[in-house]
Coordinates of N, CA, C and O in Angstrom, one line a residue:
M174 N 94.0 56.7 114.6 CA 95.0 56.2 113.6 C 95.6 57.4 112.8 O 94.9 58.1 112.3
A175 N 96.9 57.3 112.8 CA 97.6 58.4 111.9 C 98.3 57.7 110.8 O 98.7 56.6 110.9
S176 N 98.4 58.4 109.7 CA 98.9 57.7 108.5 C 99.8 58.8 107.7 O 99.4 59.9 107.6
E177 N 100.7 58.3 107.1 CA 101.5 59.1 106.2 C 101.8 58.3 104.9 O 102.3 57.1 105.0
T178 N 101.7 59.0 103.7 CA 101.9 58.2 102.5 C 103.0 59.0 101.8 O 102.9 60.1 101.6
Q179 N 104.0 58.2 101.2 CA 105.0 58.7 100.4 C 104.8 58.2 98.9 O 104.4 57.0 98.7
F180 N 105.0 59.1 98.0 CA 104.7 58.8 96.6 C 106.0 59.2 95.9 O 106.2 60.5 95.6
K181 N 106.7 58.4 95.2 CA 107.9 58.7 94.4 C 107.8 58.0 93.1 O 107.2 56.9 93.0
G182 N 108.4 58.7 92.1 CA 108.4 58.0 90.8 C 108.8 59.0 89.6 O 109.2 60.1 89.9
F183 N 108.4 58.5 88.5 CA 108.7 59.3 87.2 C 107.8 58.8 86.1 O 107.3 57.8 86.2
G184 N 107.8 59.7 85.2 CA 107.0 59.4 83.9 C 107.7 59.9 82.7 O 108.3 61.0 82.8
L185 N 107.6 59.2 81.7 CA 108.1 59.7 80.4 C 107.0 59.7 79.3 O 106.3 58.8 79.2
T186 N 107.0 61.0 78.6 CA 105.9 61.1 77.5 C 106.7 61.4 76.2 O 107.3 62.5 76.3
G187 N 106.3 60.8 75.2 CA 106.8 61.1 74.0 C 105.6 61.5 73.1 O 104.7 60.8 73.1
E188 N 105.7 62.6 72.4 CA 104.6 63.2 71.6 C 105.2 63.7 70.3 O 106.2 64.3 70.2
Y189 N 104.4 63.4 69.2 CA 104.7 63.9 67.9 C 103.7 64.9 67.5 O 102.4 64.5 67.5
R190 N 103.9 66.2 67.0 CA 102.9 67.0 66.6 C 102.9 67.3 65.1 O 103.8 67.4 64.4
F191 N 101.6 67.2 64.7 CA 101.2 67.5 63.2 C 100.6 68.9 63.2 O 99.7 69.1 64.1
H192 N 101.0 69.7 62.3 CA 100.4 71.0 62.1 C 99.7 70.9 60.7 O 100.4 71.5 59.6
P193 N 98.5 70.4 60.5 CA 97.9 70.3 59.2 C 97.5 71.7 58.7 O 96.9 72.5 59.4
G194 N 98.0 71.9 57.5 CA 97.5 73.1 56.8 C 98.2 74.4 57.4 O 97.7 75.4 56.9
T195 N 99.1 74.3 58.2 CA 99.8 75.6 58.8 C 101.2 75.4 58.8 O 101.8 74.3 58.6
E196 N 101.9 76.4 59.0 CA 103.5 76.4 59.1 C 103.8 75.5 60.4 O 103.1 75.8 61.4
A197 N 104.9 74.9 60.4 CA 105.3 74.2 61.6 C 105.6 75.2 62.7 O 106.0 76.3 62.5
L198 N 105.2 74.8 64.0 CA 105.5 75.5 65.1 C 104.4 76.8 65.2 O 104.6 77.6 66.1
R199 N 103.4 76.8 64.4 CA 102.4 77.9 64.4 C 101.1 77.3 64.2 O 101.0 76.4 63.2
G200 N 100.1 77.7 64.8 CA 98.8 77.3 64.5 C 98.3 76.1 65.2 O 98.8 75.5 66.2
F201 N 97.2 75.5 64.7 CA 96.6 74.3 65.2 C 97.5 73.1 65.1 O 98.2 73.0 64.1
F202 N 97.5 72.3 66.1 CA 98.2 71.0 66.0 C 97.4 69.8 66.5 O 96.6 70.0 67.5
I203 N 97.8 68.7 66.2 CA 97.3 67.3 66.7 C 98.6 66.7 67.2 O 99.6 66.5 66.6
G204 N 98.6 66.2 68.5 CA 99.7 65.4 69.0 C 99.4 64.1 69.7 O 99.1 64.0 70.9
P205 N 99.5 63.1 68.9 CA 99.5 61.7 69.5 C 100.6 61.5 70.5 O 101.7 62.0 70.3
Y206 N 100.5 60.8 71.5 CA 101.6 60.5 72.5 C 101.5 59.2 73.1 O 100.5 58.5 73.1
L207 N 102.7 58.8 73.5 CA 102.8 57.5 74.4 C 103.4 57.8 75.7 O 104.1 58.8 75.8
R208 N 103.0 57.2 76.8 CA 103.5 57.5 78.1 C 103.9 56.2 78.9 O 103.1 55.3 79.0
F209 N 105.0 56.2 79.6 CA 105.3 55.2 80.5 C 105.5 55.9 81.9 O 106.1 56.9 82.0
Q210 N 105.0 55.3 83.0 CA 105.1 55.7 84.4 C 105.6 54.6 85.4 O 105.1 53.5 85.2
H211 N 106.4 55.0 86.3 CA 106.7 54.1 87.3 C 106.7 54.8 88.6 O 107.4 55.8 88.8
F212 N 105.9 54.2 89.7 CA 105.8 54.9 91.0 C 105.9 53.8 92.2 O 105.6 52.8 92.1
D213 N 106.6 54.4 93.2 CA 106.7 53.6 94.4 C 105.8 54.3 95.5 O 105.9 55.5 95.7
F214 N 105.0 53.5 96.2 CA 104.1 54.0 97.3 C 104.5 53.4 98.6 O 104.8 52.2 98.6
T215 N 104.6 54.2 99.7 CA 104.8 53.7 101.0 C 103.7 54.4 101.9 O 103.7 55.6 101.9
E216 N 103.0 53.6 102.6 CA 102.1 54.1 103.6 C 102.4 53.6 105.0 O 102.5 52.4 105.2
T217 N 102.7 54.5 105.9 CA 102.9 54.1 107.3 C 101.8 54.5 108.1 O 101.4 55.8 108.2
S218 N 101.2 53.6 108.9 CA 100.1 53.7 109.7 C 100.4 53.4 111.2 O 101.1 52.4 111.4
T219 N 99.9 54.2 112.1 CA 100.0 53.9 113.5 C 98.7 53.8 114.1 O 97.8 54.7 114.0
F220 N 98.4 52.6 114.7 CA 97.1 52.3 115.3 C 97.1 52.7 116.7 O 98.1 53.1 117.3
L221 N 96.1 52.3 117.4 CA 95.9 52.7 118.8 C 97.0 52.1 119.6 O 97.4 52.6 120.7
S222 N 97.5 50.9 119.2 CA 98.5 50.1 120.1 C 99.9 50.8 119.7 O 100.8 50.4 120.3
N223 N 100.0 51.9 119.0 CA 101.2 52.6 118.7 C 102.3 51.6 117.9 O 103.5 52.0 117.9
A224 N 101.8 50.6 117.4 CA 102.7 49.8 116.5 C 102.5 50.1 115.1 O 101.5 50.1 114.5
P225 N 103.6 50.7 114.5 CA 103.5 51.2 113.2 C 103.4 50.1 112.2 O 104.0 48.9 112.4
R226 N 102.7 50.1 111.1 CA 102.4 49.2 110.1 C 102.9 50.0 108.8 O 102.4 51.0 108.4
Q227 N 103.7 49.3 107.9 CA 104.1 49.9 106.6 C 103.6 49.0 105.5 O 103.9 47.8 105.6
D228 N 102.8 49.7 104.5 CA 102.4 49.0 103.4 C 103.2 49.6 102.2 O 103.3 50.8 102.1
K229 N 103.7 48.7 101.3 CA 104.6 49.2 100.1 C 103.9 48.7 98.8 O 103.6 47.4 98.8
A230 N 104.0 49.4 97.8 CA 103.5 48.9 96.4 C 104.3 49.5 95.4 O 104.9 50.8 95.6
K231 N 104.4 49.1 94.3 CA 105.0 49.6 93.0 C 103.9 49.7 92.0 O 103.1 48.6 91.9
L232 N 103.9 50.7 91.2 CA 102.9 50.8 90.1 C 103.5 51.0 88.8 O 104.5 52.0 88.7
T233 N 103.3 50.4 87.7 CA 104.0 50.6 86.5 C 102.8 50.7 85.4 O 101.9 49.8 85.3
T234 N 102.7 51.7 84.6 CA 101.7 51.9 83.6 C 102.3 52.2 82.2 O 103.4 52.7 82.2
F235 N 101.5 51.9 81.3 CA 101.8 52.2 79.8 C 100.5 52.6 79.1 O 99.5 52.0 79.4
G236 N 100.6 53.7 78.3 CA 99.4 54.1 77.8 C 99.6 55.2 76.7 O 100.9 55.4 76.3
G237 N 98.6 55.7 76.2 CA 98.8 56.7 75.2 C 97.5 57.4 74.9 O 96.4 57.3 75.5
G238 N 97.5 58.5 73.9 CA 96.3 59.2 73.6 C 96.7 60.4 72.6 O 97.7 60.2 71.9
A239 N 95.8 61.3 72.7 CA 96.2 62.4 71.7 C 95.7 63.7 72.3 O 94.7 63.8 73.1
V240 N 96.4 64.8 71.8 CA 96.0 66.2 72.2 C 95.7 67.0 71.1 O 96.2 66.8 69.9
L241 N 94.9 68.1 71.2 CA 94.7 69.1 70.3 C 95.0 70.4 70.9 O 94.8 70.7 72.1
G242 N 95.6 71.3 70.1 CA 96.1 72.6 70.6 C 96.5 73.6 69.6 O 96.2 73.3 68.4
W243 N 96.9 74.7 70.1 CA 97.3 75.8 69.2 C 98.7 76.3 69.8 O 98.9 76.4 70.8
Q244 N 99.6 76.6 68.7 CA 100.8 77.1 69.1 C 101.2 78.3 68.4 O 100.8 78.5 67.2
G245 N 101.6 79.3 69.1 CA 101.9 80.5 68.6 C 103.1 81.1 69.1 O 103.7 80.9 70.2
I246 N 103.8 82.1 68.4 CA 105.1 82.7 68.9 C 104.7 84.3 69.1 O 104.1 84.9 68.3
I247 N 105.0 84.7 70.3 CA 104.7 86.0 70.8 C 105.9 86.9 70.9 O 107.0 86.4 71.6
S248 N 105.9 88.1 70.4 CA 107.0 89.0 70.4 C 108.4 88.5 69.8 O 109.5 88.6 70.4
G249 N 108.2 87.6 68.8 CA 109.3 87.0 68.1 C 110.1 85.8 68.8 O 110.7 85.0 68.1
H250 N 110.0 85.7 70.0 CA 110.7 84.5 70.8 C 109.9 83.7 71.7 O 110.4 82.5 72.1
F251 N 108.7 84.2 72.3 CA 108.1 83.4 73.2 C 107.0 82.6 72.7 O 106.2 82.9 71.9
S252 N 107.0 81.2 73.1 CA 106.0 80.3 72.5 C 105.0 80.0 73.6 O 105.3 79.8 74.7
I253 N 103.8 79.9 73.1 CA 102.7 79.7 73.9 C 101.8 78.5 73.3 O 101.5 78.7 72.2
E254 N 101.5 77.5 74.1 CA 100.7 76.5 73.5 C 99.6 75.8 74.4 O 99.9 75.0 75.3
P255 N 98.4 76.3 74.4 CA 97.4 75.7 75.2 C 96.9 74.3 74.5 O 96.9 74.3 73.2
F256 N 96.6 73.3 75.3 CA 96.1 72.0 74.6 C 95.3 71.3 75.6 O 95.2 71.6 76.8
V257 N 94.5 70.3 75.1 CA 93.7 69.5 75.8 C 93.5 68.2 75.0 O 93.6 68.2 73.8
G258 N 93.4 67.1 75.7 CA 93.4 65.8 75.1 C 93.0 64.7 76.0 O 92.6 65.0 77.2
V259 N 92.9 63.5 75.4 CA 92.3 62.4 76.3 C 93.3 61.2 76.0 O 94.0 61.1 75.0
G260 N 93.5 60.3 77.0 CA 94.3 59.2 76.9 C 93.9 58.0 77.7 O 92.9 58.1 78.5
Y261 N 94.6 56.9 77.6 CA 94.3 55.8 78.5 C 95.6 55.2 78.9 O 96.5 55.0 78.1
A262 N 95.6 54.7 80.2 CA 96.8 54.1 80.7 C 96.4 52.7 81.4 O 95.4 52.8 82.2
G263 N 97.1 51.7 81.0 CA 96.9 50.4 81.7 C 98.0 50.1 82.6 O 99.2 50.5 82.2
G264 N 97.8 49.4 83.8 CA 99.0 49.1 84.5 C 98.8 48.1 85.5 O 97.8 47.4 85.5
K265 N 99.9 47.8 86.3 CA 99.9 46.6 87.2 C 100.5 47.3 88.5 O 101.5 48.0 88.5
V266 N 99.8 46.8 89.6 CA 100.2 47.2 91.0 C 100.8 46.0 91.6 O 100.2 44.9 91.6
D267 N 102.1 46.1 92.1 CA 102.6 45.0 92.8 C 102.7 45.4 94.4 O 103.4 46.3 94.7
N268 N 102.0 44.6 95.2 CA 102.0 44.9 96.7 C 103.2 44.2 97.2 O 103.5 43.1 96.9
L269 N 104.1 45.0 97.9 CA 105.5 44.4 98.3 C 105.5 44.2 99.8 O 106.7 43.9 100.3
D270 N 104.5 44.3 100.7 CA 104.4 44.2 102.0 C 104.1 42.8 102.6 O 103.6 42.0 101.7
D271 N 104.3 42.4 103.8 CA 103.9 41.1 104.4 C 102.6 41.3 105.0 O 102.0 40.4 105.4
N272 N 101.9 42.4 104.8 CA 100.6 42.6 105.6 C 99.5 42.3 104.7 O 98.3 42.5 105.0
Q273 N 99.7 41.7 103.5 CA 98.6 41.5 102.6 C 97.8 42.6 102.2 O 96.7 42.6 101.9
G274 N 98.5 43.7 102.1 CA 97.9 45.0 101.7 C 97.4 45.0 100.3 O 98.0 44.3 99.4
T275 N 96.4 45.7 100.0 CA 95.9 46.0 98.7 C 95.9 47.4 98.3 O 95.2 48.1 99.0
L276 N 96.4 47.7 97.3 CA 96.5 49.2 96.9 C 95.7 49.2 95.7 O 95.9 48.6 94.6
D277 N 94.6 50.1 95.7 CA 93.8 50.2 94.5 C 94.0 51.7 94.1 O 93.7 52.7 94.8
I278 N 94.4 51.9 92.8 CA 94.8 53.3 92.3 C 93.9 53.6 91.2 O 93.8 53.0 90.2
R279 N 93.3 54.7 91.2 CA 92.5 55.3 90.1 C 92.7 56.9 90.1 O 93.3 57.5 90.9
G280 N 92.1 57.4 89.0 CA 92.1 58.9 89.0 C 93.4 59.5 88.2 O 94.1 60.1 89.0
G281 N 93.6 59.3 87.0 CA 94.7 59.9 86.3 C 95.9 59.1 86.2 O 96.8 59.6 85.5
I282 N 96.0 58.0 86.8 CA 97.2 57.2 86.7 C 96.9 55.9 85.9 O 97.6 55.5 85.1
V283 N 95.8 55.3 86.3 CA 95.4 54.1 85.5 C 93.9 54.4 85.0 O 93.2 54.8 85.8
G284 N 93.7 54.1 83.8 CA 92.4 54.2 83.3 C 92.3 55.4 82.2 O 93.4 55.8 81.9
L285 N 91.0 56.0 82.0 CA 90.9 57.1 81.2 C 91.5 58.4 81.8 O 91.2 58.7 83.1
E286 N 92.2 59.2 81.1 CA 92.6 60.4 81.7 C 92.3 61.6 80.8 O 92.3 61.5 79.6
L287 N 92.1 62.8 81.3 CA 92.0 63.9 80.7 C 93.3 64.8 80.8 O 93.9 64.8 81.8
R288 N 93.9 65.3 79.6 CA 95.2 65.8 79.7 C 95.0 67.3 79.2 O 95.4 67.6 78.1
P289 N 94.8 68.3 80.1 CA 94.8 69.7 79.6 C 96.2 70.2 80.0 O 96.8 69.8 80.9
G290 N 96.6 71.4 79.4 CA 97.9 72.0 79.7 C 98.1 73.2 79.0 O 97.4 73.7 78.1
L291 N 99.0 74.0 79.4 CA 99.7 75.1 78.7 C 101.0 75.2 79.0 O 101.7 75.1 80.0
S292 N 101.8 75.2 77.7 CA 103.2 75.3 77.7 C 103.6 76.7 77.3 O 103.2 77.2 76.3
I293 N 104.7 77.1 78.0 CA 105.2 78.4 77.6 C 106.8 78.2 77.6 O 107.4 77.5 78.3
G294 N 107.3 78.8 76.4 CA 108.7 78.5 76.2 C 109.4 79.7 75.5 O 108.8 80.6 75.2
Y295 N 110.6 79.4 75.2 CA 111.5 80.4 74.5 C 112.0 79.9 73.3 O 112.6 78.8 73.2
A296 N 111.7 80.5 72.2 CA 112.3 80.0 70.9 C 113.5 80.7 70.6 O 113.6 81.9 70.3
F297 N 114.6 79.9 70.5 CA 116.0 80.4 70.3 C 116.1 80.7 68.7 O 115.6 80.0 68.0
G298 N 116.9 81.6 68.3 CA 117.1 81.8 66.9 C 116.2 83.0 66.3 O 115.5 83.6 67.0
Q299 N 116.3 83.1 65.1 CA 115.5 84.3 64.5 C 114.1 83.9 64.1 O 114.0 82.7 63.5
S300 N 113.2 84.6 64.5 CA 111.7 84.3 64.1 C 111.2 85.2 63.1 O 111.6 86.2 62.9
K301 N 110.4 84.5 62.2 CA 109.8 85.0 61.0 C 108.3 85.5 61.5 O 107.5 84.7 61.7
E302 N 108.1 86.8 61.7 CA 106.8 87.2 62.1 C 106.1 88.0 60.9 O 106.6 88.6 60.1

C-alpha cells in the first residue's frame, strides 16, 4: 500500500506583551496569546488492487496560552527574543469523504502544546542604547 498526505492551511496568532518593571521592548516579558487555525487534509492511498482511495478532512481549532521571554536590542537595531510557553487548543475534525474515514489528530494542533521560539528582527528608527 502506498500513501500520500497533503496538509494545507493557515493559523493566526495574536499576542500582547507585558514588560513588567522594564522599559518596553527590552528585558523580560510575559505574552498571553490567542490562536485560530484551519487546515485541510487529503490522504490518497493505493491498495493492492491499484484502486486509489481518497480520504479528506477539515480541522478548525481555537486556543490560547502564554509565553515568557526576554527581548533585547543588539548593535542598535537588531532585536532578539528567545521565549517559551504553553497553551491549549480545542478543535473539531470534519471528515468529508464517502469512505467513512476517521482522522484523529494530536501533537501540537489539538490539546496541550509547548511553544518554544526565537524571533530575530530589525528595529527601524533611532535606538537608545
